[in-house]
XYZ file of C-alpha atoms in Angstrom:
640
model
C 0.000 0.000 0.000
C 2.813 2.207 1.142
C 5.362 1.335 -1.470
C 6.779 4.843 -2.785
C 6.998 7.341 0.434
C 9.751 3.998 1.531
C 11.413 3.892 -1.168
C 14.940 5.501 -0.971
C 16.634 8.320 -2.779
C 19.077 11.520 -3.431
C 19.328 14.875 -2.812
C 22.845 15.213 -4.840
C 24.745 12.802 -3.546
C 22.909 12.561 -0.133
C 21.196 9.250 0.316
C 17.472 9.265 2.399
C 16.050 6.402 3.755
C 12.583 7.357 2.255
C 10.340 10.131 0.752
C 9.214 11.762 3.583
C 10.459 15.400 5.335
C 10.313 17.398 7.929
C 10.151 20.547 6.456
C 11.255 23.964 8.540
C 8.752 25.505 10.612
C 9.677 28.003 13.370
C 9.292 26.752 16.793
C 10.632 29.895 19.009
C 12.183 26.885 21.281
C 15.529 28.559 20.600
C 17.006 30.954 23.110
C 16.766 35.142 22.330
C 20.356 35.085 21.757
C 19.923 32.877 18.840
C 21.737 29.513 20.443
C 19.906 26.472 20.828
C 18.776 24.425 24.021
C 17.774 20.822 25.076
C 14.192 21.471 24.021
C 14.778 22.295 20.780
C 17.325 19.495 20.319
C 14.437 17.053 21.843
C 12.077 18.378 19.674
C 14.042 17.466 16.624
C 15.068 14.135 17.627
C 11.748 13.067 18.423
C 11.016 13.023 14.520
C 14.120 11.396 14.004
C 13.350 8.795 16.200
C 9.980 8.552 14.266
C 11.405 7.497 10.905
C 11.816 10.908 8.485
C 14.311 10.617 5.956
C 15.371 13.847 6.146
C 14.813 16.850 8.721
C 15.002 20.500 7.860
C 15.638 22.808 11.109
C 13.623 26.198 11.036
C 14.409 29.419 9.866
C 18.243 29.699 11.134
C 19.077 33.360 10.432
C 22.635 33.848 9.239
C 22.733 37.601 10.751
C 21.252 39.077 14.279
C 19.505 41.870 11.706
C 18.023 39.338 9.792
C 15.892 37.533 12.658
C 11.948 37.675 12.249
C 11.010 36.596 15.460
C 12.308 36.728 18.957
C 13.488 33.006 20.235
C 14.731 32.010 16.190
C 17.965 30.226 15.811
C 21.107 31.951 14.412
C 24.655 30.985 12.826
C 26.133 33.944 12.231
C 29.011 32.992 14.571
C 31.442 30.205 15.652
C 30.167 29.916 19.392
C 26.489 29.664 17.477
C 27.360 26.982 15.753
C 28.853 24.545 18.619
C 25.579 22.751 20.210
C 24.195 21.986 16.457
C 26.830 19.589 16.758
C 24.856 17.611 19.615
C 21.955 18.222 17.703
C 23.156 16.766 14.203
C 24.593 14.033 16.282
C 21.537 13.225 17.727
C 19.085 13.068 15.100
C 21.867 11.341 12.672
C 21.757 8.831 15.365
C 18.201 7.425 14.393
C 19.249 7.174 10.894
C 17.715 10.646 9.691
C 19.756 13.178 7.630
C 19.474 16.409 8.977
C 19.729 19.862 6.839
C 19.485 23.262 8.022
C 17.495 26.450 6.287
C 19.522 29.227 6.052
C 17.540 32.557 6.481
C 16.910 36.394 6.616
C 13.816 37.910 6.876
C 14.715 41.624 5.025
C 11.897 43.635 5.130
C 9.815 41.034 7.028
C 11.782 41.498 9.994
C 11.463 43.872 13.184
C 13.564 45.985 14.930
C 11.670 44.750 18.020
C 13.132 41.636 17.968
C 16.754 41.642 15.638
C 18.600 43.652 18.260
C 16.706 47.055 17.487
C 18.414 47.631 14.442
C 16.817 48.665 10.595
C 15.139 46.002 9.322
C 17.158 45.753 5.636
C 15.803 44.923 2.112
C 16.866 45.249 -1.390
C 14.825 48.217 -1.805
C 13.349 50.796 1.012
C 9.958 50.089 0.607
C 7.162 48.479 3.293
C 6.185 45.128 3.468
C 2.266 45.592 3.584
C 1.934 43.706 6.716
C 4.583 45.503 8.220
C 4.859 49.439 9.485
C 8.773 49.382 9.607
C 10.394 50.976 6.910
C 13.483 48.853 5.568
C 16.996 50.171 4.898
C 18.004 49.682 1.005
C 20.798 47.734 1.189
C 23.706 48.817 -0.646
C 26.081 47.098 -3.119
C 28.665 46.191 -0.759
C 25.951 45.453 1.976
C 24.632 43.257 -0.629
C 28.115 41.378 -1.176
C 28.689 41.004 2.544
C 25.226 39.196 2.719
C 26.314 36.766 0.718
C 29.594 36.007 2.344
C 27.108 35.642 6.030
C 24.962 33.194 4.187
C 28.007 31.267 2.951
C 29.986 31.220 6.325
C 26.474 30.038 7.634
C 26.860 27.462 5.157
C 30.223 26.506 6.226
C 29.543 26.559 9.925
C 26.393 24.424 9.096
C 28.754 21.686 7.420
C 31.253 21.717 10.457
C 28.458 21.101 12.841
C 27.634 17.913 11.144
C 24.550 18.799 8.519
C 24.110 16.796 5.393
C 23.198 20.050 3.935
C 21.585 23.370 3.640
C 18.560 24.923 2.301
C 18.158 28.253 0.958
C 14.821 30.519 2.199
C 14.081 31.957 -1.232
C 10.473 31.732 -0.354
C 7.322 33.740 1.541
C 8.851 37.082 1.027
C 11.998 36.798 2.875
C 15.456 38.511 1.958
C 15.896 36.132 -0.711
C 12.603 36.247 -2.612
C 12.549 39.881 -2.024
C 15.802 40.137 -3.913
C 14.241 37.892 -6.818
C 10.581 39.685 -6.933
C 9.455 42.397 -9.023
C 7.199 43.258 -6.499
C 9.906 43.552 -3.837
C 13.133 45.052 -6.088
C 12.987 48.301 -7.637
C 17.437 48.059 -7.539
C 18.977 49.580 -10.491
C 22.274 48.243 -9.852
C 23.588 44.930 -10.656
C 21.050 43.254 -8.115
C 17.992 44.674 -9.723
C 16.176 45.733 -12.339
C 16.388 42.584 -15.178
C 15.680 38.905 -14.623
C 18.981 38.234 -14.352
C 20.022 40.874 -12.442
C 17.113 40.191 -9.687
C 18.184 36.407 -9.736
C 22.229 37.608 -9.335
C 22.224 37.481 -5.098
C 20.597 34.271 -4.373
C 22.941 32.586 -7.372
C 25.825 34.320 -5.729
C 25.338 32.731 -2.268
C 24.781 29.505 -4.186
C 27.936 29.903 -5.828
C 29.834 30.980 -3.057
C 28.773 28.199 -0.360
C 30.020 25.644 -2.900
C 33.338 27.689 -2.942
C 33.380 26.762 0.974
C 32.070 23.619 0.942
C 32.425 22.024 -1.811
C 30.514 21.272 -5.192
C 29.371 18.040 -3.434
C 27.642 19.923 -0.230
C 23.474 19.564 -1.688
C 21.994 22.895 -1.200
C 18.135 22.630 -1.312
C 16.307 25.902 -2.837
C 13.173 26.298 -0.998
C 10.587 28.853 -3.428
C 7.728 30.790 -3.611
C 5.880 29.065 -7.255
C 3.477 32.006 -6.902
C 3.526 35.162 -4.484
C -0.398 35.377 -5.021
C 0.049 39.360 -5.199
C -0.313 41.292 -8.024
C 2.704 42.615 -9.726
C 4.474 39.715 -8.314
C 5.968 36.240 -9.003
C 3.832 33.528 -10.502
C 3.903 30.217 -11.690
C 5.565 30.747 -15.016
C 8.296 32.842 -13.904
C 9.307 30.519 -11.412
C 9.331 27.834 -14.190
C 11.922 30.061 -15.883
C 13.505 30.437 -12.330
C 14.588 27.019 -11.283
C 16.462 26.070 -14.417
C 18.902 28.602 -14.422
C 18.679 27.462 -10.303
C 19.655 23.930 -10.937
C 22.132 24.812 -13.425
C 23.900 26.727 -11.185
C 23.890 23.668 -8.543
C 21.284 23.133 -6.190
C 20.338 19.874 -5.584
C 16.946 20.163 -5.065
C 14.168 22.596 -5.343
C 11.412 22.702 -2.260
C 8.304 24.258 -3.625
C 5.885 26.262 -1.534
C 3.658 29.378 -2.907
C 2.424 33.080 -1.110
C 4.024 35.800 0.476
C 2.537 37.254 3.834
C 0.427 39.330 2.587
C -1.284 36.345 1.058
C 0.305 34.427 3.618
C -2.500 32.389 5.358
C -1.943 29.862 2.576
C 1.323 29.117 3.521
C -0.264 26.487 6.093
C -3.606 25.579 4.406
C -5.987 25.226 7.560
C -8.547 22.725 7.898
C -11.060 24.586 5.532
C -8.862 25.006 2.688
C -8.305 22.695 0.000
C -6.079 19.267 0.456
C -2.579 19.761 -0.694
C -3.077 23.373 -2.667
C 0.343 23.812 -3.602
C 1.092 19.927 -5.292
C -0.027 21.480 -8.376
C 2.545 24.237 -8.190
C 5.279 21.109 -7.760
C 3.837 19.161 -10.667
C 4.906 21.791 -12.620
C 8.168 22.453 -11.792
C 8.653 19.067 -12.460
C 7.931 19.492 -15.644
C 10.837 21.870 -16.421
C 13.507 20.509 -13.978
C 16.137 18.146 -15.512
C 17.592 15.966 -12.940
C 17.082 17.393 -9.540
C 14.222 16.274 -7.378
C 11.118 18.216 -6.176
C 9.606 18.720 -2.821
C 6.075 19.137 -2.262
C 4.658 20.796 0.773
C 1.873 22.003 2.662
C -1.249 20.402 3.924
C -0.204 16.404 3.235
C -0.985 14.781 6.329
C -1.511 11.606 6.037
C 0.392 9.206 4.658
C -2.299 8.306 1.725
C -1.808 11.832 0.459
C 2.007 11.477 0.058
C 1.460 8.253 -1.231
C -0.725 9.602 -3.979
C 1.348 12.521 -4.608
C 4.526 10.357 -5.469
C 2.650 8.135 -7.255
C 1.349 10.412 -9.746
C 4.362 12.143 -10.142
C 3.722 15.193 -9.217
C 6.805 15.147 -6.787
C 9.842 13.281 -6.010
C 9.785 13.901 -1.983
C 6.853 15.124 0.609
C 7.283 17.375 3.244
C 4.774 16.460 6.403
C 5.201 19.279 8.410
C 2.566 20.063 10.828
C 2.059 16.171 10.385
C 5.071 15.842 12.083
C 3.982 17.923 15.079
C 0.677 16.353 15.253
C 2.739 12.992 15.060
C 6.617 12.548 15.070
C 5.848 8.895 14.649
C 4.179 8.980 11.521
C 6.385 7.105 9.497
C 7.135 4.726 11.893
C 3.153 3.860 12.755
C 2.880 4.106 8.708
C 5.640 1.322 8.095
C 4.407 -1.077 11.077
C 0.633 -1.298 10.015
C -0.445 1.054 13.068
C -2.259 3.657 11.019
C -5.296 3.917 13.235
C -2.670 4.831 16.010
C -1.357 7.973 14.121
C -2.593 11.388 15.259
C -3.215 13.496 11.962
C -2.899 17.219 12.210
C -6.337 18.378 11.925
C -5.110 21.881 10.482
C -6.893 24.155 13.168
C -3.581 26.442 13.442
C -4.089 26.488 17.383
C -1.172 25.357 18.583
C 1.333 25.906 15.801
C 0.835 29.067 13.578
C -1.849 30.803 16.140
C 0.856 30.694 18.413
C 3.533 31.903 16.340
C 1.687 34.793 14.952
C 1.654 35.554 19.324
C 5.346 34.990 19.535
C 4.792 32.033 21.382
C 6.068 28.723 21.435
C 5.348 25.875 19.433
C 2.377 23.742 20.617
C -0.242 21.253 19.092
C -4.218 20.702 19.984
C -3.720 17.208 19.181
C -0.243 16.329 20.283
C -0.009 18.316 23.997
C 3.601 16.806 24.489
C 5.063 18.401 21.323
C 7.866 20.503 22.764
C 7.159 19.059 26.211
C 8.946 15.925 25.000
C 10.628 14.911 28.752
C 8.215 16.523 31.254
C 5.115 15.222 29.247
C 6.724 11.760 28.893
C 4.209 8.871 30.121
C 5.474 6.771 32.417
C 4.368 3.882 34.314
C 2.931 5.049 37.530
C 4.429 3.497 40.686
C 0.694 2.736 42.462
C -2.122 1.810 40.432
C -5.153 3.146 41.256
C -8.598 3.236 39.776
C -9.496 6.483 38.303
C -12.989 7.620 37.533
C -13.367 10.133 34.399
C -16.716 11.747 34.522
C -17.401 13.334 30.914
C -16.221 12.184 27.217
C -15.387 14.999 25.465
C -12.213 15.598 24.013
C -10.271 16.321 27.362
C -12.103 13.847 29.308
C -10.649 11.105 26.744
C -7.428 12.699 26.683
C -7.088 12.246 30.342
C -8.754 8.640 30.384
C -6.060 7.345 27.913
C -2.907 8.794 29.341
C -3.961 7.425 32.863
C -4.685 4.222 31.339
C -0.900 3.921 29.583
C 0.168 4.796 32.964
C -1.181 2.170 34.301
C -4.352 2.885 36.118
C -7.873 1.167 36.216
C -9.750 4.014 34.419
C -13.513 4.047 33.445
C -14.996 6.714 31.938
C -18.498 7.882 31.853
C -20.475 10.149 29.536
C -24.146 11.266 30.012
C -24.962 11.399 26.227
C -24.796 8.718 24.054
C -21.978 9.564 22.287
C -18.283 10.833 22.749
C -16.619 13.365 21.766
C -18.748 16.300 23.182
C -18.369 19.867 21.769
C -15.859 18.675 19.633
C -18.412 17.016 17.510
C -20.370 19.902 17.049
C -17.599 21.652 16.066
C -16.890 19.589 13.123
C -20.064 19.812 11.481
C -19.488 23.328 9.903
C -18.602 23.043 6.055
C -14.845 22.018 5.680
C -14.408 21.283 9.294
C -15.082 17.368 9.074
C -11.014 16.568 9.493
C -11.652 17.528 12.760
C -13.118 14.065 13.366
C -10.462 12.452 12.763
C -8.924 13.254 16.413
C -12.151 11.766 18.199
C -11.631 8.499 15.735
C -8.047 8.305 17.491
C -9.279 9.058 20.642
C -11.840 6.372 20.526
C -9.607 4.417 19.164
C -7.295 4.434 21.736
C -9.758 3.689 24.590
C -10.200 0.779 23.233
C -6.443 -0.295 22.947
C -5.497 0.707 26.582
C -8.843 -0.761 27.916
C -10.410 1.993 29.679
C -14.159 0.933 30.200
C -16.373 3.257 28.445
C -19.866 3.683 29.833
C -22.020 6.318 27.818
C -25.591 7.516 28.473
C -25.021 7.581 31.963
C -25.365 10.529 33.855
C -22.757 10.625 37.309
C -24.167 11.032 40.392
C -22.710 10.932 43.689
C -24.458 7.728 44.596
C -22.800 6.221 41.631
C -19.454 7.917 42.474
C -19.969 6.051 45.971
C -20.263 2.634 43.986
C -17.552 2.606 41.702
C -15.127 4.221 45.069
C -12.443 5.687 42.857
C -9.390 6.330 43.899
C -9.408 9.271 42.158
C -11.750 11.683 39.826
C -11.261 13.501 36.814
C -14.225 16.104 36.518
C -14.652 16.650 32.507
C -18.166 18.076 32.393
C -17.985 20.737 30.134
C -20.147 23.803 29.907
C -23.565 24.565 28.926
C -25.136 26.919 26.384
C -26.009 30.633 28.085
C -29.436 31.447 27.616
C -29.453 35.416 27.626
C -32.281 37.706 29.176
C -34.001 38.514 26.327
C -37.865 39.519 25.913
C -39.275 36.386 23.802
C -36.532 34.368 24.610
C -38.703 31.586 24.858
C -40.949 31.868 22.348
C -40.717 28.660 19.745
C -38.743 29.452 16.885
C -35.906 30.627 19.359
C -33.083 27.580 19.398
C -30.068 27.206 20.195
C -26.547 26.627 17.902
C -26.026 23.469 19.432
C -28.868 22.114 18.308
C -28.305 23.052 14.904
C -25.151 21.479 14.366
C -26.115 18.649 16.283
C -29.439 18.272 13.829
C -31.732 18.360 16.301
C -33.247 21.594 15.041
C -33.220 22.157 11.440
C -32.319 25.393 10.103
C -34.977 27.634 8.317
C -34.764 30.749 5.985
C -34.300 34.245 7.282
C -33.026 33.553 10.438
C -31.422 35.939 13.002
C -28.399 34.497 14.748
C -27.483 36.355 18.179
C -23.953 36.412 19.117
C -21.077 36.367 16.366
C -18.383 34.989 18.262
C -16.968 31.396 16.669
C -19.516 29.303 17.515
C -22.119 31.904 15.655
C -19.839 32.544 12.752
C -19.305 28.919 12.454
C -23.203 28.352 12.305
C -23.463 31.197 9.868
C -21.710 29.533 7.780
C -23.789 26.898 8.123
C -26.801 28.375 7.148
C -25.113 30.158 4.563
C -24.673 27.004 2.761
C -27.949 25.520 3.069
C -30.446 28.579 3.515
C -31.356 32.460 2.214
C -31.559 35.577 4.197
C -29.036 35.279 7.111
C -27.987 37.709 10.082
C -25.363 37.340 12.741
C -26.051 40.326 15.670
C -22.902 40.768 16.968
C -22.229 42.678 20.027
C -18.532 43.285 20.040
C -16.935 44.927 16.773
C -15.433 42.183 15.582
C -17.181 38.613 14.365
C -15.326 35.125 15.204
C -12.811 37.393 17.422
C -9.964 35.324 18.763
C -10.320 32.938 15.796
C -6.650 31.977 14.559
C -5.865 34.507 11.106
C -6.121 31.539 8.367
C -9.256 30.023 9.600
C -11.138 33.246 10.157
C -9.795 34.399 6.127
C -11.538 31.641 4.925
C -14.608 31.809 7.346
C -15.363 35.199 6.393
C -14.406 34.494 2.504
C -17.512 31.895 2.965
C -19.807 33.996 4.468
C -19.177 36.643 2.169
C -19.825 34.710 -0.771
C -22.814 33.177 0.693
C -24.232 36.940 1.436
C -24.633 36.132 5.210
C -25.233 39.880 7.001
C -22.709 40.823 9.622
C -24.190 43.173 12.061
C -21.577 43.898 15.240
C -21.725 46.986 17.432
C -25.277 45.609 17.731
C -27.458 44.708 20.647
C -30.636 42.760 20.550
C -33.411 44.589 22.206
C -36.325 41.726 22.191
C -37.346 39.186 20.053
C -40.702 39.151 18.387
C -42.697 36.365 16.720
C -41.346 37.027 13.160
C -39.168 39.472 14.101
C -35.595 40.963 16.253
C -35.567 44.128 17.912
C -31.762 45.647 17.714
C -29.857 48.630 18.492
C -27.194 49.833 16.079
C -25.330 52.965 16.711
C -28.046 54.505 18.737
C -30.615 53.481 16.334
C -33.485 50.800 17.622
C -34.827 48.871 14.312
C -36.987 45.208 13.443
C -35.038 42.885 11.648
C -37.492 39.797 10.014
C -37.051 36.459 11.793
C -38.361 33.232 10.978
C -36.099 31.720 13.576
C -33.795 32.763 15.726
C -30.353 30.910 17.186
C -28.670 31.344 20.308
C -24.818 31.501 20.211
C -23.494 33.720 22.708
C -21.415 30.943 24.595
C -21.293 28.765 27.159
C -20.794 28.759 31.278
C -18.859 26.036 33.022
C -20.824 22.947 34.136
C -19.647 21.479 37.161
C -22.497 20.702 39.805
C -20.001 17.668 41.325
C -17.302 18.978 42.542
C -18.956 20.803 45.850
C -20.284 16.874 46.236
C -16.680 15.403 46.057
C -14.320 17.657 47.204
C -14.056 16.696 50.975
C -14.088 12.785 50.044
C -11.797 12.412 47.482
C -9.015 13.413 45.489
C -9.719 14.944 41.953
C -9.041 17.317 39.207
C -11.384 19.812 37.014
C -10.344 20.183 33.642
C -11.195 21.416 30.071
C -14.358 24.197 29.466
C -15.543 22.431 33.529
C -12.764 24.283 34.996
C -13.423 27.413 32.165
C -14.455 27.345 29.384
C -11.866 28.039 26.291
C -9.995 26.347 23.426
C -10.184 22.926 22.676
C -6.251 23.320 22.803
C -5.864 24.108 26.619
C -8.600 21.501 27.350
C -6.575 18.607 25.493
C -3.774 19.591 27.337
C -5.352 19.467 30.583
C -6.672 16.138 30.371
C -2.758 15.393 29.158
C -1.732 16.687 32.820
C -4.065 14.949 34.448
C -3.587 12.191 33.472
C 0.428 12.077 34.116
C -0.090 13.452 37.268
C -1.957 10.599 39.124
């Protein structure tokens, strides 16, 4: 079945055990200073140790200027350079090759975080997502770029990487210098094709002066920078010959810029794979090297496909490989209903980027936690009692049960999964099932005992005599103090996504936060004449940037009205009373839908506190993200 992502092969003369990659994705596990620690060294091995051929390490800026974000990696010295030889060692240990991306971010940058110095750039204009206006670099500054990408390249080599890739992608120094839309030069760095493609050929040219014709230098490259007046498909076809000609040994192709940037990591409402097609045709004009493809292949029947069909020579699996660093492993050994895929909801990875944040992952709580979230066997075995099975109540049920413990788990509907499953029923969100498949799925394997459509009660907690409670209740729906809230044609969102209500034309929908948006959207689909009331100014606020571009791209094209600044007065038979700007007016209602939040449920824990030992976790504790509440039940169950 899995025949071509295990098959073997070459980046220039650098033998891979199979097809699959780590590409680099910023982490911010590195220290300010731009040296590297135990947890990003763990982090890296942990793929390693799950079977990739070859691992990329993030964004490694080759000057202090050129660093986008605070906690990035750097070799632009000697004393840099010295613990990347425990890491190479390490993850060369499992049988991985390891390469690192060489990077600046030019105008993308910020003096907030490179040392408070001018962000640089080929020419002195703004990035549009940025307010910092760039120095244009100079000739000479130009020149001495390239030598600080080609000592990075030698320092990289003497710290034990198979090789280096380029960042000529996403509107960093590189593509900027290569972009029309970026270079307005007039010197020999600007102006023609040529001269716009001189600097990155130069820093190819000169890191094989350093290292060696025989040192593979992988191109990573923006196929199309999705902004007008910029790089497309084409020229990038025109692009990578003269590329491979001059001696990379591979070309890694990815597509946008930031101010299109949200594609960069399709979410889970985007299309599968949106930037194979950009690979397929650079195949078509390469002559020997291979081609990466990249974003949004997560499961190992995707990159399957993908090589299959040609349309690549290698797959990168990146936020695969956070969701699971085992992936290749579980692939190879039959275990695929063990991996956890990457459901693409940006909370953990990108959402926290965009925050400066580290690295985490909704479905993989340990990622960069690798030794304190480690599961061990516990040293007493106790019977532990999980009340609620949503998606934090599992969570905690199976880690307790790999520890060791006699868990049982009880949930008062008749299914599992909770708010989870609601939340999955919005157009493009069904990947999101996928994690309560794997949860249920591993219930099963480590034998917890499952009861559902039982409701706890303290009587019951009295017969089973745990040892110890996890409290996973979850929260309720908040019915507001409205005039007419109860007349009939006044449901709740819940109920819509769970089917029990069906969804009727020229409905009102009060509240605009993610759970109304999401139900907008909804409706949008299936039904005419929509309104979300909004109270706030913003609708879907706190929603991670990619998802919420797409959300409101869908409710835009299905003409759903966005009202916010707007409070709802009283609801009417047919009708909502609002007030916008001062302003009271009737809006016409044929139904109306409740989605202004939810309120912590958790009506055991005054019964249980005294008499035994517990914890409270996911929206029962407070109600938030589905990332925070995986994590908890992670916690809890470690810590019993």
């Amino acid at each position: 079945m899995f025949n071509k992502i295990f098959e073997s092969g070459k980046i220039g003369n650098l033998e891979i055990k199979n097809r699959m990659i780590v590409p680099p994705m910023l982490t911010e596990y590195a220290n300010e200073d731009g040296s590297i620690n135990e947890r990003f060294i763990r982090y890296y091995e942990e793929k390693a140790k799950g079977d990739f051929g070859l691992i990329i390490i993030e964004d490694t800026a080759v000057e202090r200027r050129g660093a986008g974000f605070m906690c990035l990696p750097g070799l632009w010295s000697d004393e840099l350079s010295k613990k990347h030889i425990e890491l190479t060692n390490r993850v060369k240990a499992h049988g991985a090759k390891i390469a690192v991306q060489l990077y600046h971010a030019g105008r993308e940058g910020s003096s907030s975080v490179n040392g408070g110095v001018q962000i640089v750039a080929p020419s002195a204009i703004q990035d549009p997502t940025n307010l910092e206006l760039p120095h244009e670099l100079t000739t000479e500054e130009v020149r001495e770029l390239v030598e600080k990408f080609a000592q990075a390249a030698r320092r990289a080599k003497e710290a034990g990487y198979d090789a280096v890739e380029l960042h000529g992608a996403h509107g960093y120094l590189v593509n900027q210098f290569v972009s029309p839309y970026s270079n307005k030069r007039t010197d020999e760095f600007g102006g023609t094709f040529m001269n716009r493609l001189k600097f990155p050929l130069d820093i190819i040219k000169r890191i094989k002066e350093l290292n060696g014709h025989d040192f593979p230098i992988i191109y990573r490259i923006t196929a199309d920078e999705m902004v007008e007046g910029g790089l497309n498909i084409n020229d990038t076809k025109m692009i990578v010959p003269i590329l491979e000609k001059e001696g990379i040994a591979a070309v890694h192709v990815s597509a946008s810029v930031y101010k299109s940037g949200y594609w960069a990591s399709a979410p889970t409402t985007a299309p599968t794979t949106p930037f194979v097609k950009y690979a397929a045709e650079i195949k078509t004009v390469v002559d020997s090297i291979p081609v990466i493809a990249v974003n949004k292949i997560n499961t190992p029947f995707i990159a399957e496909n993908i090589l299959k069909e040609g349309k690549a020579d290698f797959v990168s699996m990146g936020r695969a490989s956070i969701a699971d660093p085992y992936l290749p492993k579980k692939t190879k050994e039959g275990k695929i209903n063990d991996i956890v895929f990457c459901v693409g909801c940006w909370q953990g990875c990108q959402g926290m980027i965009a925050k400066q944040k580290p690295v985490t992952c909704l479905v993989n709580p340990s990622v960069g936690k690798e030794e304190e979230y480690t599961v061990k066997e516990a040293e007493i075995k106790k019977k532990v009692m999980v009340v609620g099975g949503g998606v934090a109540g599992m969570q905690a049920a199976i880690i307790a049960s790999k520890r060791g413990h006699d868990v049982s788990l009880y949930e008062k509907t008749e299914k599992l999964g909770g708010q989870w499953l609601l939340a999955a029923v919005p157009p493009g969100k069904e990947p999101l099932n996928t994690f309560t498949v794997w949860q249920k799925h591993q219930l099963n394997v480590n034998k917890v005992k499952v009861y559902t459509g039982i409701e706890v009660t303290e009587e019951l907690i009295r017969k089973v005599n745990p040892n110890h409670i996890i409290l996973a209740t979850g929260a309720n729906p908040i019915m507001p103090k409205i005039p007419g809230i109860n007349l009939p044609h006044v449901v709740q969102a819940n109920d819509i996504l769970s089917g029990k209500e069906l969804m009727k034309n020229n409905a009102v929908i009060i509240g605009g936060g993610l759970v109304g948006a999401e139900v907008a959207e909804q409706y949008g689909e299936h039904v005419m004449g929509v309104t979300v009331v909004e109270m706030t100014s913003e609708i879907a606020g706190g929603m991670e940037m990619a998802p919420k571009k797409f959300l409101m791209k869908h409710l835009n094209e299905s003409r759903v009205k966005l009202m916010v600044n707007t409070k709802v007065i009283e609801i009417k038979s047919n009708s909502v009373v609002i007030e916008c700007e001062g302003k009271i007016e009737e809006i016409g209602a044929e139904q109306v839908v409740i989605a202004i939040g939810s309120k912590s449920e958790n009506i055991l824990e005054p019964l249980i506190k005294d008499k035994y030992k517990y914890n409270v976790i996911g929206d029962a504790t407070k109600v938030g993200r589905a990332l925070e509440a995986i994590e908890m039940g992670y916690v809890a169950g470690i810590s019993i």
